[in-house]
MMTF fields as JSON, N, C-alpha, C and O atoms, coordinates in Angstrom:
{
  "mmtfVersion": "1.0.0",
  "mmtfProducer": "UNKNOWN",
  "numBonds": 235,
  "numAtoms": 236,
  "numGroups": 59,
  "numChains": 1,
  "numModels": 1,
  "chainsPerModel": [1],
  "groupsPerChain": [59],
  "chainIdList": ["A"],
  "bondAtomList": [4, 2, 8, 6, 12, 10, 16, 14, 20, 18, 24, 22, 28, 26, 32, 30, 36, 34, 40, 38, 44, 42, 48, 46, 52, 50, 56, 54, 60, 58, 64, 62, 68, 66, 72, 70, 76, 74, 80, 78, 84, 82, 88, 86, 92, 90, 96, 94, 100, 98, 104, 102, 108, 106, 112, 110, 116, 114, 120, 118, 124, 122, 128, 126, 132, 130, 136, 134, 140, 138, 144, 142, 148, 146, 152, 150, 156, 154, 160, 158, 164, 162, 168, 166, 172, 170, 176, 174, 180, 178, 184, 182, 188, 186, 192, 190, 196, 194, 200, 198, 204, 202, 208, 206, 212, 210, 216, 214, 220, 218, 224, 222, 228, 226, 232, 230],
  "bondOrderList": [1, 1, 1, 1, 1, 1, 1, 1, 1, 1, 1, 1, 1, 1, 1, 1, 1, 1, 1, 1, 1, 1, 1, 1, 1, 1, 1, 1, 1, 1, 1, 1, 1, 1, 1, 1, 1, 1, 1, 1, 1, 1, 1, 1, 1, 1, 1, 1, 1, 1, 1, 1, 1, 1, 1, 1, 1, 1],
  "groupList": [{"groupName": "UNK", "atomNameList": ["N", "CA", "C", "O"], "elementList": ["N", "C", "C", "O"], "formalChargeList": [0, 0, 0, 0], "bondAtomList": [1, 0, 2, 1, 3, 2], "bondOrderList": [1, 1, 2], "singleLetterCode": "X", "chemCompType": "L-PEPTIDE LINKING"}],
  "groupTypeList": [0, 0, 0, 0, 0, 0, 0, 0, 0, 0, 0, 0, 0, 0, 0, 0, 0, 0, 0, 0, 0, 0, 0, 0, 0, 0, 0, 0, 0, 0, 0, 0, 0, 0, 0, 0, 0, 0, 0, 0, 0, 0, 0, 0, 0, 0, 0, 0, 0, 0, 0, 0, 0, 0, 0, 0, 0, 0, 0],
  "groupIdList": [1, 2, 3, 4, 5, 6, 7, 8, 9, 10, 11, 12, 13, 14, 15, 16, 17, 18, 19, 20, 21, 22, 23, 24, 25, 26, 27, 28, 29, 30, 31, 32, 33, 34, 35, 36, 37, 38, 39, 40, 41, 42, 43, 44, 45, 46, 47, 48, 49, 50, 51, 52, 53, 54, 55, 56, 57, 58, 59],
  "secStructList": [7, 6, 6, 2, 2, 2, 2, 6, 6, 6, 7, 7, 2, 2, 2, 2, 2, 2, 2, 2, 2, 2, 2, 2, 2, 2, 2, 2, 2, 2, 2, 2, 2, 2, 2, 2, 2, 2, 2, 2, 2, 2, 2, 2, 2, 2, 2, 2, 2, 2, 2, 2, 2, 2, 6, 6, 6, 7, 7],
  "xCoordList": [0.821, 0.0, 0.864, 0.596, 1.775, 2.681, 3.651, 3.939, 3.885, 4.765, 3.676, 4.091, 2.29, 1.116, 1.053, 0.905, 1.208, 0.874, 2.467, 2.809, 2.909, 4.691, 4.684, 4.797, 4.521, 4.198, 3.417, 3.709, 1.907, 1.197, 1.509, 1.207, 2.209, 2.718, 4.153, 4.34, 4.945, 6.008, 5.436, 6.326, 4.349, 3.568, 2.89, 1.784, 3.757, 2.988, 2.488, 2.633, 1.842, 1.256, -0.085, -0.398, -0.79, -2.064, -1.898, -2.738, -0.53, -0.932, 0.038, 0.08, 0.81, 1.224, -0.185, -0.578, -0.681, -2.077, -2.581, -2.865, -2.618, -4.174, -3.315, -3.901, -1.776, -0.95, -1.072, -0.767, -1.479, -1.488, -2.402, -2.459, -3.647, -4.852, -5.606, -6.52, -4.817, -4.828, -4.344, -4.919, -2.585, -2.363, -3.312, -3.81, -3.492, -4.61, -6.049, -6.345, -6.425, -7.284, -7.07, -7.788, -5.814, -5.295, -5.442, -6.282, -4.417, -4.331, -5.838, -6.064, -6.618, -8.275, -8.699, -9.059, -8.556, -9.261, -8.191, -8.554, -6.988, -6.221, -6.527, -6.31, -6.966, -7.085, -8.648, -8.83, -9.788, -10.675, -11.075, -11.712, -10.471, -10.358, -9.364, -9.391, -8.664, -7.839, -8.944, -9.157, -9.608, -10.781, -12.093, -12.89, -11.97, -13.231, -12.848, -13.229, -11.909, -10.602, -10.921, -11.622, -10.211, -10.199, -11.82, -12.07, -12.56, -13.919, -14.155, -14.088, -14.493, -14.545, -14.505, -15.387, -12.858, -12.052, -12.382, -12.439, -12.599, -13.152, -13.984, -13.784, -15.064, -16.332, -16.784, -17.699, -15.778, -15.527, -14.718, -14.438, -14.227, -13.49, -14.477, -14.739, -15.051, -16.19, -17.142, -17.211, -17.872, -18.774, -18.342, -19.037, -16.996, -16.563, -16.314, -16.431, -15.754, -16.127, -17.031, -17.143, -18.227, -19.466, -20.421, -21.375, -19.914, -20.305, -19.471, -19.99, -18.602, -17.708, -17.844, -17.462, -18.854, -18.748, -20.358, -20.304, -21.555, -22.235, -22.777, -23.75, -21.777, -21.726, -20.7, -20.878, -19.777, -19.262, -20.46, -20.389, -21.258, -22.436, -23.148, -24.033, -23.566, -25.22, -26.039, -25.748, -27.474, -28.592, -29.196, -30.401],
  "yCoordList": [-1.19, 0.0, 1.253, 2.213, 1.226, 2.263, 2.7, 3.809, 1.63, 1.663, 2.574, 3.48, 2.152, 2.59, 4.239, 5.141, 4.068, 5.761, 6.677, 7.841, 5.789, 6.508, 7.094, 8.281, 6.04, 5.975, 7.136, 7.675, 7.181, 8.003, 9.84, 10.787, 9.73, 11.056, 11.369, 12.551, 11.055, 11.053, 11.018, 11.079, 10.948, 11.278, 12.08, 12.15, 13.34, 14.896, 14.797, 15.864, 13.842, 14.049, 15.003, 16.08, 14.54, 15.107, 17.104, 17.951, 17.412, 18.47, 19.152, 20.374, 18.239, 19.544, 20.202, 21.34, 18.889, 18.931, 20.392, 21.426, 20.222, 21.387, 22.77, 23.726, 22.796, 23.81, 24.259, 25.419, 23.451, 24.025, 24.397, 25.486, 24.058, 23.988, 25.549, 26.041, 26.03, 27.203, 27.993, 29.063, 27.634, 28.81, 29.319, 30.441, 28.134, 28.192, 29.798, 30.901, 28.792, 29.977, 31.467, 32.409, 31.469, 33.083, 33.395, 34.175, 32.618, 33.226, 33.829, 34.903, 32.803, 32.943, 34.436, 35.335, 34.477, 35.561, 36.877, 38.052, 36.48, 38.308, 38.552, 39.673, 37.687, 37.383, 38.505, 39.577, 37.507, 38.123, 39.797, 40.579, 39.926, 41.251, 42.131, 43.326, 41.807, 42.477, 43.162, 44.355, 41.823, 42.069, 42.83, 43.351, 42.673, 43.648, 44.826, 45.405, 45.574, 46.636, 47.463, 48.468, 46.756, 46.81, 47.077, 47.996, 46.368, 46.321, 47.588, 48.359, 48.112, 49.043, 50.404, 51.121, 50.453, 50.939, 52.162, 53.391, 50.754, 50.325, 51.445, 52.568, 50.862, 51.558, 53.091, 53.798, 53.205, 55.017, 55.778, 56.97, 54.705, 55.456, 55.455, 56.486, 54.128, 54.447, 55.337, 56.356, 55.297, 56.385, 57.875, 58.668, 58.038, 59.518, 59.859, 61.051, 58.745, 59.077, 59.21, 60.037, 57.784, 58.873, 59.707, 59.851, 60.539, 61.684, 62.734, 63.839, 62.575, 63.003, 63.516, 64.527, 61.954, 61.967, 62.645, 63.683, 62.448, 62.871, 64.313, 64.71, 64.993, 66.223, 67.314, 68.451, 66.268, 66.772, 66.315, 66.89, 65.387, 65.776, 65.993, 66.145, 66.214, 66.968, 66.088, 65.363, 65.795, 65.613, 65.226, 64.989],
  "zCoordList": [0.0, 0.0, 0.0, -0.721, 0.719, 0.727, -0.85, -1.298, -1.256, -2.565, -3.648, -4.37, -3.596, -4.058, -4.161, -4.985, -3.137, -2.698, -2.536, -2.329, -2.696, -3.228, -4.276, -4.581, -4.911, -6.403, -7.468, -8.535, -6.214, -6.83, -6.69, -7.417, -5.455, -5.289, -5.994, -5.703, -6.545, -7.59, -8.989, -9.838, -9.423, -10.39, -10.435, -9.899, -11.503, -11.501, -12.656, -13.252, -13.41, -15.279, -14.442, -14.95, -13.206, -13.67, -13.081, -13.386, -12.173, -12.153, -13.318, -13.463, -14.126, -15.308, -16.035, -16.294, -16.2, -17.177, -16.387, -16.992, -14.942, -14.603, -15.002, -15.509, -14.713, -14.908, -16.388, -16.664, -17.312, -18.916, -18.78, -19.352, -18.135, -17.665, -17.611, -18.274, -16.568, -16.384, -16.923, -17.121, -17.537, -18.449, -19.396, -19.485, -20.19, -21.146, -21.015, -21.475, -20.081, -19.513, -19.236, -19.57, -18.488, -18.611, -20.081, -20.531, -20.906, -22.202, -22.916, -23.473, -22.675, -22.941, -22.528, -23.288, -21.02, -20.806, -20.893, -20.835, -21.024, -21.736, -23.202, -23.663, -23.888, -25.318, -25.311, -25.889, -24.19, -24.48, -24.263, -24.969, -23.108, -22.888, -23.632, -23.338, -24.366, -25.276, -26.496, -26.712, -27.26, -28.092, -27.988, -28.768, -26.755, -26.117, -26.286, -27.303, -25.25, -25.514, -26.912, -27.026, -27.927, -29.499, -30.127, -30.908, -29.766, -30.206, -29.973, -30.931, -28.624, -27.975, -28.838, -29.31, -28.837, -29.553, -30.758, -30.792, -31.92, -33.014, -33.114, -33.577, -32.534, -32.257, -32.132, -32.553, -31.416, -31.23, -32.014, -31.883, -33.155, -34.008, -35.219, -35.838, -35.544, -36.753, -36.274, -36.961, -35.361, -34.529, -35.027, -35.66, -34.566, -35.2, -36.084, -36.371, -37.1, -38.515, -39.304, -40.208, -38.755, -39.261, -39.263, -40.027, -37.854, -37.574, -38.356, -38.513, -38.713, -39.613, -40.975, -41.563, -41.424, -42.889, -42.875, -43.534, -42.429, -41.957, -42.205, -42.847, -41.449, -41.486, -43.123, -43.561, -43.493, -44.407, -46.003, -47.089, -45.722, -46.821, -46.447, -47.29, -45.187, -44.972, -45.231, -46.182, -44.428, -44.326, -45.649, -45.732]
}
């Protein structure tokens, strides 16, 4: 029983796994909030252009 449980604690496969695990996930959520960010962004820049263009042909 002991060799068992030696054994099983000298075996790190399952916490590399949770460790990619999580990187993963960070990467996920800086990724997503990066895009959001950008979207954002985006948004307030077409917004002002076509208030922009808008106004440079008139109604």
């Amino acid at each position: 029983m002991t060799k068992i449980f030696a054994r099983l604690m000298k075996d790190e496969s399952g916490a590399t796994a949770i460790e990619y695990g999580l990187i993963a996930a960070l990467i996920s959520v800086a990724l997503i909030t990066g895009a959001t960010a950008l979207g954002n962004s985006l948004d307030t820049t077409f917004s002002k252009l076509g208030g922009k263009l808008t106004t440079a042909v008139g109604p």
